[in-house]
Amino acid sequence: MPKDGGIGASSKRREDVRFLTGAGNYTDDINIRGQAHVFFLRSDVAHGTITSINTSAAEAMPGVVKVFTGTDFEAVGGMPCGWQVTDKHGQPMQEPRHPILAHGKVRHVGEPVAAVVAETLEQARDAAEAIELDIAELPAVVDMKAAVAGDAPKVHDDLTSNLCYDWGFVEENKTATDEAFANAAHVTTLELVNNRLVANPMEPRVAVGDYARGTGDSTLYTTSQNPHVIRLLMGAFVLGIPEHKLRVVAPDVGGGFGTKIFHYQEEAFCTFAAKACNRPVKWTSSRSEAFMSDAHGRDHVTKIELALDGNNNFAAIRTETFANMGAYLSTFAPSVPTWLHGTLMAGNYRTPLIYVNVKAVFTNTVPVDAYRGAGRPEATFQLERVIDKAARELGVDPIALRRQNFITEFPYATPVAVEYDTGNYVATMDKLEEMGDLSGFAERRAASEAKGKWRGLGVNCYIEACGIAPSNLVGQLGARAGLYESATVRVNATGGLVVMTGSHSHGQGHETSFAQVVADMIGIDENMVEIVHGDTANAPMGMGTYGSRSLAVGGSAMVRATEKIIAKAKKIASHLLEASESDIELKDGAFSVAGTDKSVAWGDVTLAAYVPHNYPLEEIEPGLEETAFYDPSNFTYPSGAYACEVEVDPDTGKVTIERFTAVDDFGNVVNPMIVTGQVHGGLAQGIGQALLENCAYDENGQLLSASYMDYAMPRADDLPMFSVDHSCQTPCTHNPLGVKGCGEAGAIGSPPSVVNAVVDALQSGGKDVTHIDMPLSPARVWAAMQ
Amino acid sequence: MAQVSMTVNGKAASGDVEGRTLLSTFLRENLELTGTHVGCDTSQCGACVVHVNGEAVKSCTMLAAEAEGADVTTIEAMANADGSLSTIQQAFQDHHGLQCGFCTPGMVMSASALLKDNPTPSEAEIREYLEGNICRCTGYHNIVKAIMAASGQDVSSIAAE
Amino acid sequence: MYNFDVETPGTVADAVAALGRDEAQALGGGQTLIPTLKQRLASPSVLVSLTGVAEMKGVCVGDDGQLCIGGATTHATVASEARAHYAGLAELASHIGDPAVRNRGTIGGSLANNDPSACYPAAALGSGATIVTNARSIAADDYFEGMFSTALDEGEIITEVRFPIPQAANYQKFLQPASRFALVGVFVAKYAEGVRVAVTGASNDGVFRWTEAETALASNFSADAVSGLALSGDDMISDLHGTGDYRAHLVGVMTKRAVAAAA
């Protein structure tokens, strides 16, 4: 264990004390004097024309403040989409208008149609039932392939079809890829579904809008991973509020997993209604509402083909994916199946030719956007499943086939437009084999068979691209935002520091780990550093937390700002020590003159900055506060190798995870305890996707898995203790901390090994099953066995 | 509206509530004890677990009126009298048994109820007991470990930092 | 929830009187009813809470040797107090829902609701229990009338459930992965007069007795006895979590496991 505090120490989380004692401050804990509550009347049909809506009875109900419908929002903008994808013909994607409250038509179950603001939530709900709403139901499109067939009903009448875009990547490689397939010694083909999921952070979304007539200032408290992004999107594109008159606060947030990145109608509504009603307006989602209003994740249908040469070297990969957008484009939805998915199709392997085709499709379902991993789990799943299938077809060991095709030299430019800076896939696989005791599998299988269970081993590798990323690059790719991060470091006179970061912590423990970094740089106790985040009134600017970017991008900004602080403090120290600035060294919280015993403590320097009696005022300003913006030069590329062992009950099809080993290369690690926890959580979500979770609609667009009664959340007894390692470290070469990001790895890396293991188990039981679509519920596994 | 009176965290508490007012609503809104969280509406997630007359119950699935005269304990009363973390709370911090903190109050209340009935539960017993407490962040590994540690069991062989 | 009044009677007589009010509904532990009310699927004007009725609580063995459980007795109490007398029933009670649910949910509430996936209906039917109400006694065989439907009249309260104690019994529950209710649950009880097999979770008609299995087990109480038997999936529930055929298959598997565990 490294030293107490500082980089590399498993410091206990300071945020835990408030969370463990009920003293957290989540958005729903915020109640503003005079606040009213809103209840949204949501569509109960998937597709229809609003023929009439009469709110007069509702307006007369007890406690009602005001009732809103779509017509109240004609003067404001629709919900913006932050990423424009260009299709394979060079045309921009089709981008429908996304109203705050439905206007004219409803396009998915759960779409808000009207909103009642009342004294209490129950009164608002009572009144919502008195709204006379007539919707003429239209045929719904749910299945993606049916949605793009010629005669399909259109989700948006003003678009040419339900096809948002048809994307080819890399289009220039298509012909060569096809030729490689024609010349291949072996081709393995797999058609699979990446199941639709609901992120389900345990805290449902909440928004509280507030408006001060005296100043014209609006404030929104919201459950967001990126309050600055909400301020920009809502202010500039929806409500027309300049950023200096709009404050967005995301206090303690109870998990995000992607679904709290996006700007939602309810946020804009509460901000708008607070002004319209001249009182604070609060919305608290129920879990049932969350299922039909939080953006969903995944939902890809893919055909992947892998071409191999006569020596089992990967020659080419070709994929065709249908990606569900839902009824509208959520904030970053178009980027997920394209730039966060196609660019990862090389995985950990040397495959000279890759062609990815993605058809994004509108359907009468809840919008789909990023969920933990976002595009990368979809890429990893299809690649690692098709490799396993190929190994089985070729009769070779699946680990050996992977090893044979590993990328071993870095930097490595893939044929899908990204360049991996570092990695050591051989080392992670070696570690996996050792830690997972893969050589002992045969013995464990025999033991399982002795008690009537079929045991399977599944392995996979993964690569991901994190720390999104150079603004100039993502701009070329269609992002309508920059993707830097900022930090302000404010040193107080007595030496304590406050770091205001644009990254947001909603479970990741930044308040602890970020403080460790700054404390380490200065050589002071980590408790002298306070991390402030989540309020646009504090941090200068921020793009927020998603895509495992906080430490790699936000942390780097913080390092840069701290470097500026140290540089200025050295100037002050050199004055106090009457020595040349170049001779000043900072170590363990003290500045010393190299080669002498002269030194001055950190606190004396900071005090001098604010009490500048003996101070070089002609050279530098008083005070010690610096801001830095950091825009990375590349993504980071965490990678790893995972192994899963399952038992299948031949009588029932029930799968039990017996062992799970995860070996990750995250580069340098600041707080190993937190990193391990992030992997655990990712594994649970990945295993949840593989075995349990499934967001299902019927053919009419009714949501079948609309609560925890039907959406299977992983529970404690669904999961084993995990074996996790991150000692294989190839530091990132282009950020100052050498870190890569760890938040999504577990969710990206785990589903293929689970499915590979179940297929292996079924094969060992004599069942010729080569694939089962997730989730591998007992019923599906049993059906596959028949 | 009807008046309801109970003892909450050792103090008399009363308020006017509707028949439909849930105990969780009464705690959060009338008493401003916002440590008790509500994460679902089907009585499954367990973020709302409190103790009523010493037993763990889901406060979102109990009417405030049903708690008339009861002795209710919430997360706000689980720390030691001097404000330091209790053994269970400290174990959760020591073993990183929480991330976003939203399910945590319910986890602590359930863990406390478990250890009262079963002072040294096995890993399997803990996992089964937590069936009604959903955590989306931790994968449960460190929660289970923390509860074992809080019960005085040696957890050094269980992987993690 | 729609608003309602709450009555908290202390006696069965007061409870019955309160249930005479318009649109009154009994509230047991509320573990199913309150979530239902949250969805606004019911709109009682008054809820009559039965948890304060002391005479409806507790577990005892009657003079006739039957295990008597008060209608307002929680699952947790049954799990602990019935164990010495009827372990199979106590074991079933100890796996209903989760610990917090078991501290509130009651046997009377569960049987009155008759959820097609609930555990207690299987125990009551599988034990040939008697459902005692404020007005009469109803044999389990006459009590369950299909999904969410029972022989109870409006305002009638289950005050007690009487279980004949079997020579051996076991309940096997295969969990629906999301709700953790029974995707299929099979209760097998062996009495001197014969074997009863009750199945929950599977049928569109709610809990039912698998009479072919009962007959087979009567002469040979072993898992092998039911190996050749099969139910049709046609009348079984078919949903997101399993087809009718899968449920029918699971009934066989769970029956065998229950017999093996009981024997």
mmCIF file of N, CA and C in Angstrom, chain A residues 507-604:
data_model
loop_
_atom_site.group_PDB
_atom_site.id
_atom_site.type_symbol
_atom_site.label_atom_id
_atom_site.label_comp_id
_atom_site.label_asym_id
_atom_site.label_seq_id
_atom_site.Cartn_x
_atom_site.Cartn_y
_atom_site.Cartn_z
ATOM 1 N N GLY A 507 -21.024 9.298 -7.419
ATOM 2 C CA GLY A 507 -20.703 7.955 -6.948
ATOM 3 C C GLY A 507 -19.242 7.602 -7.130
ATOM 4 N N GLN A 508 -18.556 8.386 -7.972
ATOM 5 C CA GLN A 508 -17.180 8.045 -8.334
ATOM 6 C C GLN A 508 -16.155 8.435 -7.275
ATOM 7 N N GLY A 509 -16.542 9.262 -6.316
ATOM 8 C CA GLY A 509 -15.616 9.591 -5.237
ATOM 9 C C GLY A 509 -14.589 10.653 -5.575
ATOM 10 N N HIS A 510 -14.921 11.557 -6.501
ATOM 11 C CA HIS A 510 -13.954 12.597 -6.872
ATOM 12 C C HIS A 510 -13.525 13.459 -5.689
ATOM 13 N N GLU A 511 -14.433 13.655 -4.754
ATOM 14 C CA GLU A 511 -14.099 14.553 -3.655
ATOM 15 C C GLU A 511 -12.884 14.023 -2.893
ATOM 16 N N THR A 512 -12.709 12.717 -2.963
ATOM 17 C CA THR A 512 -11.545 12.096 -2.332
ATOM 18 C C THR A 512 -10.378 11.983 -3.308
ATOM 19 N N SER A 513 -10.617 11.372 -4.458
ATOM 20 C CA SER A 513 -9.494 11.057 -5.353
ATOM 21 C C SER A 513 -8.895 12.308 -5.979
ATOM 22 N N PHE A 514 -9.709 13.280 -6.322
ATOM 23 C CA PHE A 514 -9.151 14.511 -6.887
ATOM 24 C C PHE A 514 -8.291 15.231 -5.840
ATOM 25 N N ALA A 515 -8.746 15.198 -4.586
ATOM 26 C CA ALA A 515 -7.958 15.837 -3.527
ATOM 27 C C ALA A 515 -6.614 15.136 -3.360
ATOM 28 N N GLN A 516 -6.616 13.818 -3.548
ATOM 29 C CA GLN A 516 -5.351 13.080 -3.427
ATOM 30 C C GLN A 516 -4.323 13.579 -4.443
ATOM 31 N N VAL A 517 -4.798 13.858 -5.640
ATOM 32 C CA VAL A 517 -3.879 14.284 -6.709
ATOM 33 C C VAL A 517 -3.233 15.619 -6.356
ATOM 34 N N VAL A 518 -4.047 16.578 -5.960
ATOM 35 C CA VAL A 518 -3.525 17.915 -5.669
ATOM 36 C C VAL A 518 -2.622 17.873 -4.437
ATOM 37 N N ALA A 519 -3.066 17.118 -3.426
ATOM 38 C CA ALA A 519 -2.248 17.002 -2.215
ATOM 39 C C ALA A 519 -0.896 16.398 -2.541
ATOM 40 N N ASP A 520 -0.913 15.409 -3.420
ATOM 41 C CA ASP A 520 0.321 14.743 -3.811
ATOM 42 C C ASP A 520 1.256 15.703 -4.526
ATOM 43 N N MET A 521 0.698 16.550 -5.388
ATOM 44 C CA MET A 521 1.536 17.481 -6.159
ATOM 45 C C MET A 521 2.222 18.498 -5.248
ATOM 46 N N ILE A 522 1.534 18.880 -4.191
ATOM 47 C CA ILE A 522 2.089 19.905 -3.312
ATOM 48 C C ILE A 522 2.825 19.277 -2.135
ATOM 49 N N GLY A 523 2.415 18.068 -1.799
ATOM 50 C CA GLY A 523 3.044 17.419 -0.658
ATOM 51 C C GLY A 523 2.392 17.803 0.659
ATOM 52 N N ILE A 524 1.103 17.983 0.618
ATOM 53 C CA ILE A 524 0.372 18.335 1.829
ATOM 54 C C ILE A 524 -0.667 17.261 2.121
ATOM 55 N N ASP A 525 -1.267 17.349 3.269
ATOM 56 C CA ASP A 525 -2.290 16.381 3.646
ATOM 57 C C ASP A 525 -3.507 16.546 2.733
ATOM 58 N N GLU A 526 -4.083 15.409 2.324
ATOM 59 C CA GLU A 526 -5.217 15.489 1.398
ATOM 60 C C GLU A 526 -6.409 16.229 1.997
ATOM 61 N N ASN A 527 -6.476 16.254 3.316
ATOM 62 C CA ASN A 527 -7.596 16.956 3.949
ATOM 63 C C ASN A 527 -7.487 18.469 3.837
ATOM 64 N N MET A 528 -6.368 18.959 3.311
ATOM 65 C CA MET A 528 -6.243 20.398 3.074
ATOM 66 C C MET A 528 -6.856 20.803 1.736
ATOM 67 N N VAL A 529 -7.345 19.798 0.997
ATOM 68 C CA VAL A 529 -7.885 20.082 -0.338
ATOM 69 C C VAL A 529 -9.377 19.740 -0.365
ATOM 70 N N GLU A 530 -10.161 20.701 -0.758
ATOM 71 C CA GLU A 530 -11.607 20.496 -0.864
ATOM 72 C C GLU A 530 -11.984 20.509 -2.342
ATOM 73 N N ILE A 531 -12.834 19.576 -2.741
ATOM 74 C CA ILE A 531 -13.259 19.524 -4.143
ATOM 75 C C ILE A 531 -14.701 20.011 -4.230
ATOM 76 N N VAL A 532 -14.921 21.009 -5.047
ATOM 77 C CA VAL A 532 -16.255 21.580 -5.232
ATOM 78 C C VAL A 532 -16.691 21.307 -6.676
ATOM 79 N N HIS A 533 -17.889 20.821 -6.818
ATOM 80 C CA HIS A 533 -18.371 20.504 -8.171
ATOM 81 C C HIS A 533 -19.882 20.591 -8.188
ATOM 82 N N GLY A 534 -20.452 20.565 -9.370
ATOM 83 C CA GLY A 534 -21.891 20.411 -9.468
ATOM 84 C C GLY A 534 -22.687 21.699 -9.444
ATOM 85 N N ASP A 535 -22.028 22.828 -9.557
ATOM 86 C CA ASP A 535 -22.764 24.095 -9.494
ATOM 87 C C ASP A 535 -22.120 25.053 -10.490
ATOM 88 N N THR A 536 -22.909 25.494 -11.462
ATOM 89 C CA THR A 536 -22.327 26.382 -12.475
ATOM 90 C C THR A 536 -21.935 27.725 -11.877
ATOM 91 N N ALA A 537 -22.435 28.021 -10.686
ATOM 92 C CA ALA A 537 -22.038 29.277 -10.047
ATOM 93 C C ALA A 537 -20.626 29.190 -9.471
ATOM 94 N N ASN A 538 -20.097 27.987 -9.329
ATOM 95 C CA ASN A 538 -18.756 27.823 -8.779
ATOM 96 C C ASN A 538 -17.727 27.537 -9.857
ATOM 97 N N ALA A 539 -17.845 26.385 -10.497
ATOM 98 C CA ALA A 539 -16.854 26.013 -11.504
ATOM 99 C C ALA A 539 -17.036 26.891 -12.736
ATOM 100 N N PRO A 540 -15.921 27.332 -13.335
ATOM 101 C CA PRO A 540 -16.037 28.273 -14.445
ATOM 102 C C PRO A 540 -16.779 27.698 -15.641
ATOM 103 N N MET A 541 -16.459 26.476 -16.010
ATOM 104 C CA MET A 541 -17.086 25.832 -17.159
ATOM 105 C C MET A 541 -16.830 24.359 -16.980
ATOM 106 N N GLY A 542 -17.614 23.555 -17.586
ATOM 107 C CA GLY A 542 -17.379 22.129 -17.429
ATOM 108 C C GLY A 542 -18.199 21.348 -18.419
ATOM 109 N N MET A 543 -17.636 20.251 -18.874
ATOM 110 C CA MET A 543 -18.400 19.394 -19.779
ATOM 111 C C MET A 543 -18.926 18.167 -19.060
ATOM 112 N N GLY A 544 -18.528 17.984 -17.802
ATOM 113 C CA GLY A 544 -19.181 16.973 -16.994
ATOM 114 C C GLY A 544 -18.552 15.602 -17.058
ATOM 115 N N THR A 545 -19.282 14.652 -16.494
ATOM 116 C CA THR A 545 -18.735 13.323 -16.254
ATOM 117 C C THR A 545 -19.513 12.272 -17.011
ATOM 118 N N TYR A 546 -18.822 11.620 -17.934
ATOM 119 C CA TYR A 546 -19.366 10.499 -18.726
ATOM 120 C C TYR A 546 -18.212 9.974 -19.531
ATOM 121 N N GLY A 547 -18.387 8.791 -20.086
ATOM 122 C CA GLY A 547 -17.329 8.247 -20.933
ATOM 123 C C GLY A 547 -16.018 8.075 -20.187
ATOM 124 N N SER A 548 -16.092 7.818 -18.890
ATOM 125 C CA SER A 548 -14.887 7.583 -18.075
ATOM 126 C C SER A 548 -13.865 8.689 -18.295
ATOM 127 N N ARG A 549 -14.332 9.943 -18.297
ATOM 128 C CA ARG A 549 -13.447 11.041 -18.660
ATOM 129 C C ARG A 549 -12.999 11.889 -17.485
ATOM 130 N N SER A 550 -13.538 11.686 -16.293
ATOM 131 C CA SER A 550 -13.317 12.662 -15.233
ATOM 132 C C SER A 550 -11.845 12.857 -14.889
ATOM 133 N N LEU A 551 -11.151 11.771 -14.570
ATOM 134 C CA LEU A 551 -9.759 11.941 -14.147
ATOM 135 C C LEU A 551 -8.866 12.255 -15.342
ATOM 136 N N ALA A 552 -9.133 11.590 -16.472
ATOM 137 C CA ALA A 552 -8.277 11.790 -17.634
ATOM 138 C C ALA A 552 -8.379 13.214 -18.173
ATOM 139 N N VAL A 553 -9.561 13.801 -18.125
ATOM 140 C CA VAL A 553 -9.739 15.144 -18.690
ATOM 141 C C VAL A 553 -9.887 16.181 -17.569
ATOM 142 N N GLY A 554 -10.864 15.959 -16.682
ATOM 143 C CA GLY A 554 -11.058 16.881 -15.571
ATOM 144 C C GLY A 554 -9.874 16.887 -14.624
ATOM 145 N N GLY A 555 -9.340 15.698 -14.363
ATOM 146 C CA GLY A 555 -8.165 15.600 -13.500
ATOM 147 C C GLY A 555 -6.964 16.285 -14.122
ATOM 148 N N SER A 556 -6.847 16.167 -15.431
ATOM 149 C CA SER A 556 -5.730 16.821 -16.118
ATOM 150 C C SER A 556 -5.850 18.333 -16.043
ATOM 151 N N ALA A 557 -7.061 18.856 -16.182
ATOM 152 C CA ALA A 557 -7.262 20.301 -16.035
ATOM 153 C C ALA A 557 -6.859 20.743 -14.634
ATOM 154 N N MET A 558 -7.221 19.928 -13.665
ATOM 155 C CA MET A 558 -6.878 20.239 -12.283
ATOM 156 C C MET A 558 -5.367 20.214 -12.079
ATOM 157 N N VAL A 559 -4.695 19.264 -12.701
ATOM 158 C CA VAL A 559 -3.232 19.207 -12.613
ATOM 159 C C VAL A 559 -2.624 20.457 -13.235
ATOM 160 N N ARG A 560 -3.130 20.842 -14.379
ATOM 161 C CA ARG A 560 -2.584 22.028 -15.054
ATOM 162 C C ARG A 560 -2.783 23.283 -14.194
ATOM 163 N N ALA A 561 -3.945 23.408 -13.587
ATOM 164 C CA ALA A 561 -4.194 24.575 -12.741
ATOM 165 C C ALA A 561 -3.298 24.541 -11.516
ATOM 166 N N THR A 562 -3.102 23.354 -10.970
ATOM 167 C CA THR A 562 -2.227 23.225 -9.794
ATOM 168 C C THR A 562 -0.781 23.533 -10.175
ATOM 169 N N GLU A 563 -0.389 23.129 -11.368
ATOM 170 C CA GLU A 563 0.970 23.464 -11.833
ATOM 171 C C GLU A 563 1.157 24.979 -11.899
ATOM 172 N N LYS A 564 0.122 25.676 -12.348
ATOM 173 C CA LYS A 564 0.207 27.142 -12.387
ATOM 174 C C LYS A 564 0.341 27.700 -10.973
ATOM 175 N N ILE A 565 -0.432 27.116 -10.052
ATOM 176 C CA ILE A 565 -0.350 27.550 -8.652
ATOM 177 C C ILE A 565 1.067 27.360 -8.123
ATOM 178 N N ILE A 566 1.601 26.176 -8.388
ATOM 179 C CA ILE A 566 2.943 25.867 -7.874
ATOM 180 C C ILE A 566 3.973 26.815 -8.492
ATOM 181 N N ALA A 567 3.815 27.096 -9.780
ATOM 182 C CA ALA A 567 4.765 27.996 -10.444
ATOM 183 C C ALA A 567 4.732 29.381 -9.792
ATOM 184 N N LYS A 568 3.542 29.862 -9.520
ATOM 185 C CA LYS A 568 3.453 31.183 -8.893
ATOM 186 C C LYS A 568 3.951 31.134 -7.451
ATOM 187 N N ALA A 569 3.615 30.074 -6.768
ATOM 188 C CA ALA A 569 4.070 29.945 -5.376
ATOM 189 C C ALA A 569 5.588 29.893 -5.311
ATOM 190 N N LYS A 570 6.197 29.292 -6.318
ATOM 191 C CA LYS A 570 7.668 29.248 -6.340
ATOM 192 C C LYS A 570 8.259 30.641 -6.484
ATOM 193 N N LYS A 571 7.576 31.463 -7.272
ATOM 194 C CA LYS A 571 8.043 32.856 -7.419
ATOM 195 C C LYS A 571 8.003 33.560 -6.065
ATOM 196 N N ILE A 572 6.889 33.332 -5.357
ATOM 197 C CA ILE A 572 6.765 33.975 -4.044
ATOM 198 C C ILE A 572 7.836 33.434 -3.107
ATOM 199 N N ALA A 573 8.020 32.117 -3.152
ATOM 200 C CA ALA A 573 9.017 31.493 -2.275
ATOM 201 C C ALA A 573 10.405 32.004 -2.581
ATOM 202 N N SER A 574 10.690 32.183 -3.851
ATOM 203 C CA SER A 574 12.047 32.645 -4.203
ATOM 204 C C SER A 574 12.274 34.049 -3.653
ATOM 205 N N HIS A 575 11.216 34.838 -3.631
ATOM 206 C CA HIS A 575 11.330 36.173 -3.049
ATOM 207 C C HIS A 575 11.569 36.070 -1.542
ATOM 208 N N LEU A 576 10.765 35.215 -0.887
ATOM 209 C CA LEU A 576 10.885 35.081 0.566
ATOM 210 C C LEU A 576 12.247 34.499 0.954
ATOM 211 N N LEU A 577 12.757 33.614 0.124
ATOM 212 C CA LEU A 577 14.029 32.942 0.436
ATOM 213 C C LEU A 577 15.219 33.679 -0.154
ATOM 214 N N GLU A 578 14.919 34.732 -0.881
ATOM 215 C CA GLU A 578 15.963 35.530 -1.520
ATOM 216 C C GLU A 578 16.881 34.631 -2.337
ATOM 217 N N ALA A 579 16.252 33.799 -3.127
ATOM 218 C CA ALA A 579 17.019 32.875 -3.970
ATOM 219 C C ALA A 579 16.458 32.939 -5.385
ATOM 220 N N SER A 580 17.209 32.385 -6.281
ATOM 221 C CA SER A 580 16.755 32.361 -7.667
ATOM 222 C C SER A 580 15.574 31.399 -7.800
ATOM 223 N N GLU A 581 14.580 31.770 -8.576
ATOM 224 C CA GLU A 581 13.391 30.945 -8.746
ATOM 225 C C GLU A 581 13.747 29.549 -9.262
ATOM 226 N N SER A 582 14.758 29.494 -10.090
ATOM 227 C CA SER A 582 15.121 28.205 -10.670
ATOM 228 C C SER A 582 15.728 27.257 -9.633
ATOM 229 N N ASP A 583 16.136 27.795 -8.493
ATOM 230 C CA ASP A 583 16.703 26.938 -7.452
ATOM 231 C C ASP A 583 15.654 26.450 -6.451
ATOM 232 N N ILE A 584 14.414 26.890 -6.625
ATOM 233 C CA ILE A 584 13.390 26.553 -5.637
ATOM 234 C C ILE A 584 12.804 25.169 -5.937
ATOM 235 N N GLU A 585 12.757 24.364 -4.902
ATOM 236 C CA GLU A 585 12.146 23.034 -5.029
ATOM 237 C C GLU A 585 10.967 22.916 -4.071
ATOM 238 N N LEU A 586 9.917 22.244 -4.535
ATOM 239 C CA LEU A 586 8.755 21.996 -3.670
ATOM 240 C C LEU A 586 8.728 20.521 -3.309
ATOM 241 N N LYS A 587 8.799 20.274 -2.036
ATOM 242 C CA LYS A 587 8.752 18.875 -1.594
ATOM 243 C C LYS A 587 8.092 18.814 -0.226
ATOM 244 N N ASP A 588 7.174 17.863 -0.068
ATOM 245 C CA ASP A 588 6.499 17.645 1.221
ATOM 246 C C ASP A 588 5.941 18.923 1.816
ATOM 247 N N GLY A 589 5.404 19.744 0.966
ATOM 248 C CA GLY A 589 4.738 20.940 1.466
ATOM 249 C C GLY A 589 5.662 22.044 1.911
ATOM 250 N N ALA A 590 6.874 22.033 1.422
ATOM 251 C CA ALA A 590 7.801 23.118 1.767
ATOM 252 C C ALA A 590 8.635 23.463 0.542
ATOM 253 N N PHE A 591 8.953 24.751 0.424
ATOM 254 C CA PHE A 591 9.820 25.216 -0.657
ATOM 255 C C PHE A 591 11.219 25.367 -0.087
ATOM 256 N N SER A 592 12.177 24.824 -0.799
ATOM 257 C CA SER A 592 13.546 24.954 -0.307
ATOM 258 C C SER A 592 14.441 25.409 -1.448
ATOM 259 N N VAL A 593 15.596 25.910 -1.052
ATOM 260 C CA VAL A 593 16.588 26.312 -2.043
ATOM 261 C C VAL A 593 17.516 25.128 -2.249
ATOM 262 N N ALA A 594 17.630 24.725 -3.473
ATOM 263 C CA ALA A 594 18.415 23.530 -3.768
ATOM 264 C C ALA A 594 19.814 23.667 -3.189
ATOM 265 N N GLY A 595 20.241 22.618 -2.528
ATOM 266 C CA GLY A 595 21.595 22.578 -2.017
ATOM 267 C C GLY A 595 21.802 23.348 -0.729
ATOM 268 N N THR A 596 20.735 23.848 -0.150
ATOM 269 C CA THR A 596 20.867 24.586 1.110
ATOM 270 C C THR A 596 19.851 24.022 2.096
ATOM 271 N N ASP A 597 19.884 24.497 3.325
ATOM 272 C CA ASP A 597 18.855 24.100 4.291
ATOM 273 C C ASP A 597 17.808 25.196 4.463
ATOM 274 N N LYS A 598 17.848 26.153 3.544
ATOM 275 C CA LYS A 598 16.860 27.234 3.621
ATOM 276 C C LYS A 598 15.527 26.751 3.054
ATOM 277 N N SER A 599 14.453 26.983 3.789
ATOM 278 C CA SER A 599 13.152 26.583 3.265
ATOM 279 C C SER A 599 12.049 27.449 3.870
ATOM 280 N N VAL A 600 10.933 27.426 3.207
ATOM 281 C CA VAL A 600 9.769 28.133 3.700
ATOM 282 C C VAL A 600 8.560 27.216 3.474
ATOM 283 N N ALA A 601 7.700 27.201 4.458
ATOM 284 C CA ALA A 601 6.576 26.262 4.401
ATOM 285 C C ALA A 601 5.515 26.741 3.416
ATOM 286 N N TRP A 602 4.761 25.785 2.903
ATOM 287 C CA TRP A 602 3.652 26.074 1.980
ATOM 288 C C TRP A 602 2.742 27.162 2.557
ATOM 289 N N GLY A 603 2.410 27.014 3.830
ATOM 290 C CA GLY A 603 1.476 27.952 4.446
ATOM 291 C C GLY A 603 2.045 29.360 4.540
ATOM 292 N N ASP A 604 3.346 29.467 4.695
ATOM 293 C CA ASP A 604 3.954 30.801 4.742
ATOM 294 C C ASP A 604 3.885 31.476 3.372
#
